[in-house]
Short mmCIF file of C-alpha atoms in Angstrom, two decimals:
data_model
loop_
_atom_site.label_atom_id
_atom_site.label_comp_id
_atom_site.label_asym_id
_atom_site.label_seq_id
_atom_site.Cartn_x
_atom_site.Cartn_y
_atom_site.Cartn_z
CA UNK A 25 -57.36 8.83 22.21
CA UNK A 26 -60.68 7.79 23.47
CA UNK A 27 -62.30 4.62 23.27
CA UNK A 28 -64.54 5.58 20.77
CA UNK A 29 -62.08 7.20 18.78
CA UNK A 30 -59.74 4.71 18.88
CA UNK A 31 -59.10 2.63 15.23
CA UNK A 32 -60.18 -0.97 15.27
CA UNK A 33 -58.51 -3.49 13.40
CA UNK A 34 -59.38 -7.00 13.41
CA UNK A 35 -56.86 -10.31 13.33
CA UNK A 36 -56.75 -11.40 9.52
CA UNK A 37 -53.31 -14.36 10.16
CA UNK A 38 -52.34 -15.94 13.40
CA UNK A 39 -49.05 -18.11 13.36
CA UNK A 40 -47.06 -19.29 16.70
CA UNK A 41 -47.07 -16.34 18.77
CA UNK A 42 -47.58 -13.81 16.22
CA UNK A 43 -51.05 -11.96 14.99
CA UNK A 44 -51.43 -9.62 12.17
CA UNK A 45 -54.12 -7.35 12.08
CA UNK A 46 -55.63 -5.06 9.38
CA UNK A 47 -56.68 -1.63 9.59
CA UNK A 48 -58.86 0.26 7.88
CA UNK A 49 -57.44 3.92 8.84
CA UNK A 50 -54.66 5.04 10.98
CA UNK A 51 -52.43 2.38 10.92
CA UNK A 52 -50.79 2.21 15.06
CA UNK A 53 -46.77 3.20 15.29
CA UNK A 54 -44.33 0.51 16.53
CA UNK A 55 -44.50 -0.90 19.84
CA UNK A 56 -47.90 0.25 20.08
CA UNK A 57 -50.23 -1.98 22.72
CA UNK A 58 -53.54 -3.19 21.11
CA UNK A 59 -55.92 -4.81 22.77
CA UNK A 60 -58.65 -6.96 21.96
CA UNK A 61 -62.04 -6.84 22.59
CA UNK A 62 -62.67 -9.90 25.12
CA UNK A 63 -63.05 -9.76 28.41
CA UNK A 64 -59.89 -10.46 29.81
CA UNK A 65 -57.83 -8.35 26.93
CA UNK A 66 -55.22 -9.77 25.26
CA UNK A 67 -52.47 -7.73 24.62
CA UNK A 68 -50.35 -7.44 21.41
CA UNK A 69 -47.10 -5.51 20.83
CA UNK A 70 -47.03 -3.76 17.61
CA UNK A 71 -43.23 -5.31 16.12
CA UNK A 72 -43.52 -4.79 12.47
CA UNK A 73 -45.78 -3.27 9.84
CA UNK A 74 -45.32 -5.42 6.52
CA UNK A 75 -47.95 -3.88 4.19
CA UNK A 76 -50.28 -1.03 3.60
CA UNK A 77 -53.03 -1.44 6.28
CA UNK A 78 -51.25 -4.02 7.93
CA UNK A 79 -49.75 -4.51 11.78
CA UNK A 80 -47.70 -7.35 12.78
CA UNK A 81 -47.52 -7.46 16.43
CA UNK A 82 -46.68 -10.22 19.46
CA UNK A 83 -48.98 -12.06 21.12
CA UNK A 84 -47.97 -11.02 25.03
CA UNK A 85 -50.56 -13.21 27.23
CA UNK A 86 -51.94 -16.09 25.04
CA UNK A 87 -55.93 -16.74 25.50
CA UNK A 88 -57.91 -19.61 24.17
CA UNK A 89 -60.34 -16.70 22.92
CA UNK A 90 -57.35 -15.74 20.15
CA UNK A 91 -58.93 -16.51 16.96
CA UNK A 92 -58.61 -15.06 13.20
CA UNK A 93 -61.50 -12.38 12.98
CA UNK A 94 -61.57 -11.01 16.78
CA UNK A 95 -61.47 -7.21 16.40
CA UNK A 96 -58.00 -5.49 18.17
CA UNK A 97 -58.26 -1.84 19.51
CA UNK A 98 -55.43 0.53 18.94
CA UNK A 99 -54.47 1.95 22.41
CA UNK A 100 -52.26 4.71 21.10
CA UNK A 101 -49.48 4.25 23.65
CA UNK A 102 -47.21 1.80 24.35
CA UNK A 103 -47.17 -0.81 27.18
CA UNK A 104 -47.18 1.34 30.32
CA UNK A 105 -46.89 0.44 34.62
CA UNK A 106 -47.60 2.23 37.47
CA UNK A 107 -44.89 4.19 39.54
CA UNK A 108 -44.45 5.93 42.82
CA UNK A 109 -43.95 4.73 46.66
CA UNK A 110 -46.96 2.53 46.59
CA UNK A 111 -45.51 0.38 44.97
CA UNK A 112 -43.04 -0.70 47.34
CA UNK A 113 -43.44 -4.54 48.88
CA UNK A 114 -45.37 -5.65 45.85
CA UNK A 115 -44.88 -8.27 42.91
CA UNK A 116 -45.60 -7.01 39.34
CA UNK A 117 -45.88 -8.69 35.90
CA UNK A 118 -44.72 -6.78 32.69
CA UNK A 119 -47.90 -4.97 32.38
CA UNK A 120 -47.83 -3.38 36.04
CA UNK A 121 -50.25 -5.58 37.27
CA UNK A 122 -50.14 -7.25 41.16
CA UNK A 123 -49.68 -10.81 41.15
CA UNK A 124 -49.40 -11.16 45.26
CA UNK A 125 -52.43 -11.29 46.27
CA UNK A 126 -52.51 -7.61 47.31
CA UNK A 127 -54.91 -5.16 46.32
CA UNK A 128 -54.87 -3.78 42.73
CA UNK A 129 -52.86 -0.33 42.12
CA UNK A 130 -55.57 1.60 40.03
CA UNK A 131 -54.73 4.98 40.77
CA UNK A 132 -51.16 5.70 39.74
CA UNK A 133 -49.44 7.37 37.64
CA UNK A 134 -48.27 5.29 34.58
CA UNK A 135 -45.22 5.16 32.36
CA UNK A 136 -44.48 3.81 29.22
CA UNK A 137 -41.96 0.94 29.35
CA UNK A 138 -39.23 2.05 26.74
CA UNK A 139 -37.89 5.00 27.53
CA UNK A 140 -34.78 6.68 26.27
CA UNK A 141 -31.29 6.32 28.13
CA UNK A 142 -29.98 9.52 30.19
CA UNK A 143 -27.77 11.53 28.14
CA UNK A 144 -23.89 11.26 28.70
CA UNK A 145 -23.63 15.03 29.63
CA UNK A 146 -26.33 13.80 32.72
CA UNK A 147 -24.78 11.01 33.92
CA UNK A 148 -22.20 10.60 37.10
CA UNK A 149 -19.77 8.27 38.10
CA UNK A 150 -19.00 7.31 41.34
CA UNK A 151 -15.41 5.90 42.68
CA UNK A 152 -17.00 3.91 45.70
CA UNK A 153 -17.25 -0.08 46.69
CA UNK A 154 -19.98 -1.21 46.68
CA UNK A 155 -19.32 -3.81 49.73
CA UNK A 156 -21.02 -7.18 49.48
CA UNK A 157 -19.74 -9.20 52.79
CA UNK A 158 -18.38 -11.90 50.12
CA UNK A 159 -15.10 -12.44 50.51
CA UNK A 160 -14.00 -13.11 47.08
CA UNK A 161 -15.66 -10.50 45.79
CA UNK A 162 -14.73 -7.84 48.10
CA UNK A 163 -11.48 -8.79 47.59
CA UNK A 164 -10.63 -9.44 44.03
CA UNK A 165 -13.66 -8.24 42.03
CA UNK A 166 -15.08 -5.43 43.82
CA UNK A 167 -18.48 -3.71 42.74
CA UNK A 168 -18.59 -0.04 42.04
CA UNK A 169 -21.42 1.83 43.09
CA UNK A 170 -23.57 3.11 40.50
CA UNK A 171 -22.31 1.26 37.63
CA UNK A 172 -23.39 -3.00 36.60
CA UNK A 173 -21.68 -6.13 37.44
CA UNK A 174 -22.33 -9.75 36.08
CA UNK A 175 -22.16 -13.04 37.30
CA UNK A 176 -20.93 -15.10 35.04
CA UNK A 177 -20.84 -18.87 34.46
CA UNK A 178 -22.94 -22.02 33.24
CA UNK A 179 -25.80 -24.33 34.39
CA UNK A 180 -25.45 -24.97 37.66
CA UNK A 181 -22.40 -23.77 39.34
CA UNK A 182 -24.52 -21.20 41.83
CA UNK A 183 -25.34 -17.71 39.99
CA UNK A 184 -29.09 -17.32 41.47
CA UNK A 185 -27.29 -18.48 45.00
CA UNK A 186 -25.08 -15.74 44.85
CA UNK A 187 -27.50 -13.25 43.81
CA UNK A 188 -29.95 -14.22 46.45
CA UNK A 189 -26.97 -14.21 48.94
CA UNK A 190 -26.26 -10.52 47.41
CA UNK A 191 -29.91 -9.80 48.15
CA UNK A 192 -29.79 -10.90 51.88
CA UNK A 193 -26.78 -8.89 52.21
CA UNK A 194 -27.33 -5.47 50.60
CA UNK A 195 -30.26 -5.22 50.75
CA UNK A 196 -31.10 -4.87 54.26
CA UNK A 197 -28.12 -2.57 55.17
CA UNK A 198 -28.93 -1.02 51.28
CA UNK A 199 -29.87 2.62 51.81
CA UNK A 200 -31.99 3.17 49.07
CA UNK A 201 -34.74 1.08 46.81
CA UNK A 202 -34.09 -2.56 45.37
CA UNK A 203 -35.27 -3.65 42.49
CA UNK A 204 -35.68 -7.03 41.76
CA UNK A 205 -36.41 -8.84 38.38
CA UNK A 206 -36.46 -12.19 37.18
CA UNK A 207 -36.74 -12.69 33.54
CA UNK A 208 -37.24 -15.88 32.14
CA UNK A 209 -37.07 -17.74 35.78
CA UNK A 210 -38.57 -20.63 37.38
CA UNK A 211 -42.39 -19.64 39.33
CA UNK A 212 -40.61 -21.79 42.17
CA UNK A 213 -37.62 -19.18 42.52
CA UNK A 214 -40.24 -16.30 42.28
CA UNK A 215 -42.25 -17.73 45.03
CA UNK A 216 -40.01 -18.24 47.16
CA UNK A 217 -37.40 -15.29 46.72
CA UNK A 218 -40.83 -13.59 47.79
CA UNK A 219 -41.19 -15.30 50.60
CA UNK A 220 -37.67 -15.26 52.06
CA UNK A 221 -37.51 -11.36 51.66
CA UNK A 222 -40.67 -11.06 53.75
CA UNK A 223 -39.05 -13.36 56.23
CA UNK A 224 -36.47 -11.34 56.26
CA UNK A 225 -37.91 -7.85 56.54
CA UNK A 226 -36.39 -6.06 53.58
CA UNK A 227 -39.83 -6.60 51.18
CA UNK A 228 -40.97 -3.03 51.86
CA UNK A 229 -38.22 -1.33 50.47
CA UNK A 230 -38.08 -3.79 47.45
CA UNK A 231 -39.47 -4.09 44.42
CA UNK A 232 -40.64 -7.28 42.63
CA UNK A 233 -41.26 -7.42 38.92
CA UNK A 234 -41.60 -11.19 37.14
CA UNK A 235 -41.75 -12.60 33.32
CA UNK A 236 -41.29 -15.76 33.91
CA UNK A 237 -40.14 -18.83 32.23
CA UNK A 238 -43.63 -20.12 31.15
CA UNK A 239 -44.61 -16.80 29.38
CA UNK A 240 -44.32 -15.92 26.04
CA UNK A 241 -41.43 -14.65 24.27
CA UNK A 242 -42.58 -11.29 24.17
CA UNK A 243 -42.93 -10.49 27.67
CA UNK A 244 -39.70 -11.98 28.80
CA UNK A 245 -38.28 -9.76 26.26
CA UNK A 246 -39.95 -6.47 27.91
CA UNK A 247 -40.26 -7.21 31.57
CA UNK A 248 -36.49 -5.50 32.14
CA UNK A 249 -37.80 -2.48 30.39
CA UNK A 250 -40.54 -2.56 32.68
CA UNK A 251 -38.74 -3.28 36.12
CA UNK A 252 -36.01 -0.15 35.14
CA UNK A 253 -39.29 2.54 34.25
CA UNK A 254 -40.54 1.77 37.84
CA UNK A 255 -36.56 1.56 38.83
CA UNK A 256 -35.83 5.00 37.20
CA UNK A 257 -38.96 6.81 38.91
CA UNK A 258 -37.06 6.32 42.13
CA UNK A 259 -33.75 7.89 40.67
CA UNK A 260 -34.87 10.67 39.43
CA UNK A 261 -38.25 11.69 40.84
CA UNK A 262 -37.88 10.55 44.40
CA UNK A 263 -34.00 11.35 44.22
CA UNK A 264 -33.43 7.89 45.77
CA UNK A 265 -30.31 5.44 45.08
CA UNK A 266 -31.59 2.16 43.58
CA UNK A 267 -30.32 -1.27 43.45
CA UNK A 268 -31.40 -3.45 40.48
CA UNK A 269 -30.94 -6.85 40.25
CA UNK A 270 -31.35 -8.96 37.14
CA UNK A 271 -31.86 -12.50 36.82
CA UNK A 272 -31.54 -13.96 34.11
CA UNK A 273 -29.92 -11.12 31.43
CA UNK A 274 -29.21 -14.51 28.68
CA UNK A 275 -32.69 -14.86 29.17
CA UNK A 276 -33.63 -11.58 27.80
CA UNK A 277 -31.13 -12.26 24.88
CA UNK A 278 -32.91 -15.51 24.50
CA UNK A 279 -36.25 -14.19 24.50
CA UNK A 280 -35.17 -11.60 21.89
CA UNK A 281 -33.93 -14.68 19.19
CA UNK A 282 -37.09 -15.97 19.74
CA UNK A 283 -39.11 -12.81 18.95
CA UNK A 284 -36.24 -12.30 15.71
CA UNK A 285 -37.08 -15.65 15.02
CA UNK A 286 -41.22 -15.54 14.96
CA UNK A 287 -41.10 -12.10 12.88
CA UNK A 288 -38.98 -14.08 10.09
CA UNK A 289 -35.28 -12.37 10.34
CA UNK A 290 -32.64 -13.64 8.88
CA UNK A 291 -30.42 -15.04 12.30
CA UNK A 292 -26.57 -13.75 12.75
CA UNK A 293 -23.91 -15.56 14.47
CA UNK A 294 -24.63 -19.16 16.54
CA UNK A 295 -28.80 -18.11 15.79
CA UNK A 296 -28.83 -15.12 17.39
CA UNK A 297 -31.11 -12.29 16.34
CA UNK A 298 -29.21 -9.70 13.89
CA UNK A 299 -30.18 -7.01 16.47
CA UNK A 300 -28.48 -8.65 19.50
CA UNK A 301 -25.98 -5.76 20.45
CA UNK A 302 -28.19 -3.08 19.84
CA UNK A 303 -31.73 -4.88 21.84
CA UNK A 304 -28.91 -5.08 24.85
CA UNK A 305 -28.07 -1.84 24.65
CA UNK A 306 -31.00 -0.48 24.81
CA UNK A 307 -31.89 -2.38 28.08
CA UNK A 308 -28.03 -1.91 29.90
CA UNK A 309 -27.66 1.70 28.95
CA UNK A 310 -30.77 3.14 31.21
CA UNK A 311 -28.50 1.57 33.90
CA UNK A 312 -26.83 4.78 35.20
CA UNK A 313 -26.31 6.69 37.39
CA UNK A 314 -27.47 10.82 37.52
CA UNK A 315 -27.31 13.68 39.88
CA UNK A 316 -30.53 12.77 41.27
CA UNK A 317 -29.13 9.42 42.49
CA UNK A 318 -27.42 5.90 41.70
CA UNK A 319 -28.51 3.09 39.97
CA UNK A 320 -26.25 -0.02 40.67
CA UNK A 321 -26.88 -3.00 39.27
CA UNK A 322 -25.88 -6.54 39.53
CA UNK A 323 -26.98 -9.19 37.03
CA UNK A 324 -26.66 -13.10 36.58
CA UNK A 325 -25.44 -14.39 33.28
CA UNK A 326 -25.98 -17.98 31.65
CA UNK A 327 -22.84 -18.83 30.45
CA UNK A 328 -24.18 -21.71 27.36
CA UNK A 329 -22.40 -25.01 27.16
CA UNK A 330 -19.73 -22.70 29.59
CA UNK A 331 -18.43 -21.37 26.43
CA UNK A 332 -17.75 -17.63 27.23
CA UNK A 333 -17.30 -16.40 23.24
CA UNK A 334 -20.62 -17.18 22.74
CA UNK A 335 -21.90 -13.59 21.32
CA UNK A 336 -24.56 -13.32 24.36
CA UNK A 337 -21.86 -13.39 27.14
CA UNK A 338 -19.32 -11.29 25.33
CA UNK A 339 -21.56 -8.66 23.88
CA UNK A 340 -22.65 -8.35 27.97
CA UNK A 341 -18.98 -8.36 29.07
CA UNK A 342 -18.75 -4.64 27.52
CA UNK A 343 -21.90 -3.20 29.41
CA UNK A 344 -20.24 -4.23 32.61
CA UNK A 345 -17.54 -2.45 35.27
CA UNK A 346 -17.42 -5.88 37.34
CA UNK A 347 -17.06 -9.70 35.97
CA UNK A 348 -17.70 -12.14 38.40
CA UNK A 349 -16.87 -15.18 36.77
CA UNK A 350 -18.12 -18.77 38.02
CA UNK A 351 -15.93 -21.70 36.92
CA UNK A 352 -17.59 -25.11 37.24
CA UNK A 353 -14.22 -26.74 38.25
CA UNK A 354 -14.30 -24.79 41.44
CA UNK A 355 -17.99 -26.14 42.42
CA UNK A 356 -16.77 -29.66 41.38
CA UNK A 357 -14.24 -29.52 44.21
CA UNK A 358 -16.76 -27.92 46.86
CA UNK A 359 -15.02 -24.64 46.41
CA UNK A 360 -18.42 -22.33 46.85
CA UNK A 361 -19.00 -19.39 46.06
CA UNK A 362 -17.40 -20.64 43.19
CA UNK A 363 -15.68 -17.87 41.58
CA UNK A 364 -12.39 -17.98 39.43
CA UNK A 365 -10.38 -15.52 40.77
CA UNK A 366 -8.03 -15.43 37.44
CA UNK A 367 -10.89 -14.77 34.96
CA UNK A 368 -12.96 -12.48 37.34
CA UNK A 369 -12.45 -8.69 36.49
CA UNK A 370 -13.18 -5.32 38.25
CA UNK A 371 -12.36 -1.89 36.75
CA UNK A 372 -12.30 -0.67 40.46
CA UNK A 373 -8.94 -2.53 40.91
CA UNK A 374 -6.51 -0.05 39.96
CA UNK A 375 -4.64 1.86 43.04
CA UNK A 376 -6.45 5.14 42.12
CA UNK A 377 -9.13 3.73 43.25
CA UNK A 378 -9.15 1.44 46.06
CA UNK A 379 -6.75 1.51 48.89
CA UNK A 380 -3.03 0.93 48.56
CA UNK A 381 -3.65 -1.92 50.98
CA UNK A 382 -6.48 -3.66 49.33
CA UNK A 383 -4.87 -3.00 45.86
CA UNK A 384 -1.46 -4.64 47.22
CA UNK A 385 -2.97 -7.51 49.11
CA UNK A 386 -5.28 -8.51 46.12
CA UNK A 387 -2.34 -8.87 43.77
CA UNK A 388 -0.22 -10.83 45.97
CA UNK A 389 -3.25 -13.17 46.15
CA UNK A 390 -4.07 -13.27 42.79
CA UNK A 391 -0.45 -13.80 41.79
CA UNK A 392 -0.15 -16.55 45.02
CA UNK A 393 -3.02 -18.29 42.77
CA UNK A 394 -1.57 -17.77 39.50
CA UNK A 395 1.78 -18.89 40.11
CA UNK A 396 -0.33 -22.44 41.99
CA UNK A 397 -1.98 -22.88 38.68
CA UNK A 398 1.13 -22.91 36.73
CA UNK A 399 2.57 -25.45 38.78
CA UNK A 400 -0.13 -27.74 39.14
CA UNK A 401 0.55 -29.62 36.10
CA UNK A 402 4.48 -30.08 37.52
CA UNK A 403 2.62 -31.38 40.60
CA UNK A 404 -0.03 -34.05 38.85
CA UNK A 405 3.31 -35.37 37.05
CA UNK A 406 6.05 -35.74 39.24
CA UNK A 407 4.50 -35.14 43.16
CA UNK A 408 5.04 -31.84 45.13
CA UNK A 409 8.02 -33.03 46.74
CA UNK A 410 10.07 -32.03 43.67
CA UNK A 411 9.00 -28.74 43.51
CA UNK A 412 11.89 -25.91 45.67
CA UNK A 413 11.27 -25.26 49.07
CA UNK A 414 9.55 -21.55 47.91
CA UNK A 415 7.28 -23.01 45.34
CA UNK A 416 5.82 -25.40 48.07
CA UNK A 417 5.17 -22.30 50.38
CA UNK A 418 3.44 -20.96 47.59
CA UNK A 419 1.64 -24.05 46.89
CA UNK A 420 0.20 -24.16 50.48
CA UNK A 421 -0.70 -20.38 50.72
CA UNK A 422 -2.34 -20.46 47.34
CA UNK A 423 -4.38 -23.98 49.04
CA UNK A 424 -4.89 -21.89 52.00
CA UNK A 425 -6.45 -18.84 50.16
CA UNK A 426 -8.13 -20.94 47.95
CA UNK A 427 -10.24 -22.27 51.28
CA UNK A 428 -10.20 -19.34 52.69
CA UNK A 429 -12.11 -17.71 50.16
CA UNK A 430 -14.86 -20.04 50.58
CA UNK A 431 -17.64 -18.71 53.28
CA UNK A 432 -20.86 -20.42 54.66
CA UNK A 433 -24.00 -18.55 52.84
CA UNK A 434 -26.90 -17.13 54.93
CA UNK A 435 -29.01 -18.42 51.66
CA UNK A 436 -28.32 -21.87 51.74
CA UNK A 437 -28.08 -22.30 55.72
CA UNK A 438 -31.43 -24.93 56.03
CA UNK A 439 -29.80 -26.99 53.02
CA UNK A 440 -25.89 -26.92 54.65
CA UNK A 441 -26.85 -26.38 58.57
CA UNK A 442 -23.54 -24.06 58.00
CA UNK A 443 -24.21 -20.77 59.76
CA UNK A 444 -24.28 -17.70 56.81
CA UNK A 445 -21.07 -15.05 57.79
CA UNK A 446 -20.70 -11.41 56.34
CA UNK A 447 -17.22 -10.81 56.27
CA UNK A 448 -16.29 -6.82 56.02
CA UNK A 449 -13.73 -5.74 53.67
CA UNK A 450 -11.02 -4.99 56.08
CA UNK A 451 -11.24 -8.05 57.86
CA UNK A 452 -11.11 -9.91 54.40
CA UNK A 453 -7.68 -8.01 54.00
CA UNK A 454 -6.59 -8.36 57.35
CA UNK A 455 -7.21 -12.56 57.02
CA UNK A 456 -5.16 -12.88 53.39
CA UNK A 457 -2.74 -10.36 54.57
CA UNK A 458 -1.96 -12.60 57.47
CA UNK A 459 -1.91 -15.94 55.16
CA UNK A 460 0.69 -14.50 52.70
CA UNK A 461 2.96 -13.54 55.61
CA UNK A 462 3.36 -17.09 56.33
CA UNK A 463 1.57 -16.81 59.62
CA UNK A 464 -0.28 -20.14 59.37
CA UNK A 465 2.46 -22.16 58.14
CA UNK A 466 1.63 -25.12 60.34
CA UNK A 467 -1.90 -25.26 59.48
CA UNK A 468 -3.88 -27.78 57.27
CA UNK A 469 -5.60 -26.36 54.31
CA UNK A 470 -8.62 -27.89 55.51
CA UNK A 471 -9.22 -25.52 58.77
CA UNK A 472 -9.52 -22.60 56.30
CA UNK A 473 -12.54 -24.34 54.56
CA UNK A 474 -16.01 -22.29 55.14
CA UNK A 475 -15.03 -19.96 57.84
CA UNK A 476 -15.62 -16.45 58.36
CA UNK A 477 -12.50 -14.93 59.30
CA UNK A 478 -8.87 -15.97 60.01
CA UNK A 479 -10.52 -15.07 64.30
CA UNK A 480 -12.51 -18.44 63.39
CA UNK A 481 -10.07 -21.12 63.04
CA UNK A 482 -9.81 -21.51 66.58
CA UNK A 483 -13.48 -21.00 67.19
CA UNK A 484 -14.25 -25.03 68.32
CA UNK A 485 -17.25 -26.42 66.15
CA UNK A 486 -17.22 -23.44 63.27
CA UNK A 487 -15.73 -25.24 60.35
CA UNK A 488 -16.77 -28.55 58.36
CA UNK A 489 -14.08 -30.61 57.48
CA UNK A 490 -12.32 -29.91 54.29
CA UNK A 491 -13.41 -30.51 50.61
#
C-alpha cells in the first residue's frame, strides 16, 4: 500500500491515551499502525473498532501536536523492527528505532511484532543445566536450557540484582545471542545496565530493547513482542541459541490492565484485564525452543504486596520450568541472594535428569532446611538447649548451609567492596556435601557467610563477619 493509496482517516474523540478515528473507506484491521501526518509521526495501535467507519486505537508516543481533527494514515501493517546481525550492540525502543546514540538502521529487513508461536510438532526440549555460577540456584533450582525461569518476589528484596548478576555471568561465557528487555523499568537501570555491559565487553553479542517506565501504556505492553521478533530472527534464521531476559514480566501484565482499562472492559479478578491469561500467553509461548536453536529465558517477577495468589504471579508460575522465589525475610537478615529454598521450584530436579549426586545432595539440603524451619518455633520458645543432641546438629548444618548459600555478587562489588565469586556446580556440591557430613562441626556459622567455596574459609581476609 502506497502512500498515496493509503486511506486517511482523521481523529474525531481523544480521551486519556486513546484516539478514535473515522474513515471514510477501508476501515484498517486490528493492530494496524497509523500514523499521523506531523512531522515527527505519532503512532497509534489499532485495539478496537466500535462502529461502522470507526477505529479505536492507542496512543503509543504522546505529542503535544495530538489534537481532534489531525488526519491519521493507515499503514496497512502492523508495528514492525528491524532484524539481522547489525543489530547487535545496539539499544532499541518498541518501534526498532536506536536510542544510543549510534547511527540509524535504515536498511534492514523488518518484521512485524506479533507473530504466531512455533507449532508443538516444531518445538524441542532440551534436558541440560543451564549453569549460572549462583550457588543456590545451581543447587536447588536449576535452569534448563531452552525453556523460562522466573524470579520471583516483592519490592525490594533483589530481583533486577540477580538478573544483572545472571547477565554478568552468562552472558560472557553464553555461546549464543542475549537478548535483553526491560519493560516498564527505571531510564536509570537502562542507562546504566548499558553501560556496565560495555564495560564489560559482552555488548556486541547483546541485544538491548527498552519501554520504559515513563511511556505509555501501550508500548510497555508491546515492547516484549518486539524484543522476541528480533530474538526469534536469531533462532531460526541465523540458527543461533538465544538468551532472553525479561525485566519486568508484572509490568507487561500491568501495562495490559491499563490498556483493558482505557478501551472500557469490564475488569476480572483484583482489576485485572479479563484477557490476562490469554495476553501472557501470547507473549511466553514464542519462548521455545526449535531445531534451528534454543531460546532460554529468564524473567523477573513483581511479586505485589508479596502476595503470591495474586492472578499475575500465578497465571506466570504455569509458563515457567524454574521458580526462583525471593522471600523478603531472607534479605531482612542479610541472607543475599535472597532466595527461599523451600518455595523455589525446578522441573529439572528429578534424578532422570540431573546427576544422582546433585539430585541426592540437594535433598539432603533442602530437607537439612526444612526440618530447621520446623524447629525454629521450639527454639524461639524454650532455647536450643532443649532440643536432642541430633536436632542441634541439624540446627547448625541447616545455619551453616543457610550462610553458605550466600555469595559476594560481581554486580554489587563498588556498593559492598566484597569481591563477586562464580561458583561451578560441582564445587557447589562438593562444599554442601562436605557440610552435611559433619565436616565443619567446630565451625561458627558466621565463617560460611559470603564466601565462595568451602576452599575459602581459610583464605585470611575473604569473608565479612556474619549477618
Amino acid at each position: 500500500m502506497t502512500d498515496q493509496t493509503a486511506p486517511v482517516g482523521h481523529i474525531v474523540r481523544l480521551e486519556g491515551g486513546i484516539a478514535e478515528i473515522r474513515f471514510e473507506r477501508d476501515l484498517p484491521a486490528i493492530a494496524t499502525r497509523l500514523v499521523t501526518l506531523t512531522d515527527p509521526e505519532i503512532v497509534i495501535e489499532v485495539a478496537a473498532l466500535p462502529g461502522e467507519g470507526l477505529a479505536r486505537g492507542l496512543v503509543m508516543n504522546h505529542s503535544p501536536e495530538l489534537r481532534i481533527g489531525l488526519a491519521v494514515r493507515d499503514t496497512g501493517s502492523p508495528i514492525d523492527v528491524p532484524v539481522g546481525k547489525e543489530v547487535l550492540g545496539r539499544m532499541f525502543n518498541v518501534f526498532g528505532d536506536t536510542i544510543d546514540d549510534g547511527p540509524p538502521l535504515d536498511d534492514l529487513l523488518r518484521r512485524p511484532v506479533l507473530r504466531a508461536p512455533v507449532p508443538l510438532s516444531a518445538r524441542r526440549v532440551e534436558d541440560a543445566i543451564f549453569e549460572t555460577g549462583i550457588k543456590a540456584i545451581d543447587l536447588l533450582s536449576p535452569l534448563e536450557r531452552g525453556a523460562k525461569a522466573g524470579l520471583f518476589g516483592g519490592a525490594g528484596v533483589g530481583k533486577t540484582v540477580l538478573i544483572t548478576e545472571m547477565i554478568h555471568n552468562m552472558v560472557a561465557a553464553y555461546d549464543g545471542v542475549s537478548l535483553f528487555c526491560g519493560i516498564g523499568e527505571r531510564s536509570r537501570e537502562a542507562e546504566e545496565l548499558y553501560r556496565e555491559m560495555g564495560e564489560a565487553g559482552v555488548l556486541e553479542n547483546t541485544v538491548m530493547m527498552f519501554g520504559q517506565m515513563n511511556e505509555s501504556p501501550g508500548v510497555r505492553f508491546r515492547v516484549g513482542h518486539s524484543a522476541l521478533t528480533m530474538a526469534e530472527y536469531f533462532r531460526d534464521d541465523l540458527r543461533r541459541n538465544v538468551l532472553v531476559l525479561i525485566d519486568n514480566i508484572f509490568r507487561f501484565v500491568q501495562a495490559g490492565s491499563e490498556v483493558s482499562g482505557l478501551l472500557g472492559r469490564i475488569p476480572s479478578r483484583v482489576g485485572y484485564q479479563p484477557t490476562l491469561g490469554t495476553e501472557l500467553a501470547a507473549l511466553e509461548e514464542r519462548i521455545c525452543s526449535t531445531d534451528q536453536g534454543t531460546m532460554t529465558s529468564i524473567q523477573a517477577v513483581y511479586v505485589p504486596a508479596d502476595d503470591f495468589t495474586d492472578p499475575a504471579a500465578t497465571h506466570t508460575f504455569a509458563h515457567l520450568s524454574a521458580s526462583i522465589v525471593l522471600s523478603r525475610k531472607k534479605a531482612s537478615e542479610g541472607l543475599y541472594p535472597a532466595i527461599d529454598p523451600l518455595k523455589s521450584f525446578s522441573r529439572m530436579l528429578t534424578p532422570g535428569t540431573v546427576s544422582p549426586r546433585h539430585y541426592r545432595i540437594a535433598r539432603a539440603v533442602r530437607s537439612t532446611l526444612a526440618e530447621y524451619e520446623e524447629l525454629k518455633d521450639i527454639i524461639a520458645m524454650l532455647g536450643l538447649e532443649e532440643l536432642s543432641e541430633r536436632d542441634r546438629d541439624t540446627v547448625r548444618q541447616a545455619r551453616q548451609l543457610e550462610r553458605f548459600l550466600t555469595q559476594p555478587f560481581f554486580s554489587t562489588e563498588a556498593m559492598t567492596g566484597n569481591k563477586g565469586r562464580f561458583v561451578p556446580l560441582q564445587e557447589t556440591l562438593d562444599s554442601c556435601a562436605r557440610i552435611l557430613a559433619g565436616e565443619f562441626a567446630d565451625r561458627d556459622e558466621g565463617d560460611f557467610y559470603m564466601i565462595g567455596t568451602i576452599e575459602d574459609l581459610d583464605a585470611p581476609g575473604e569473608a565479612p563477619d556474619a549477618a
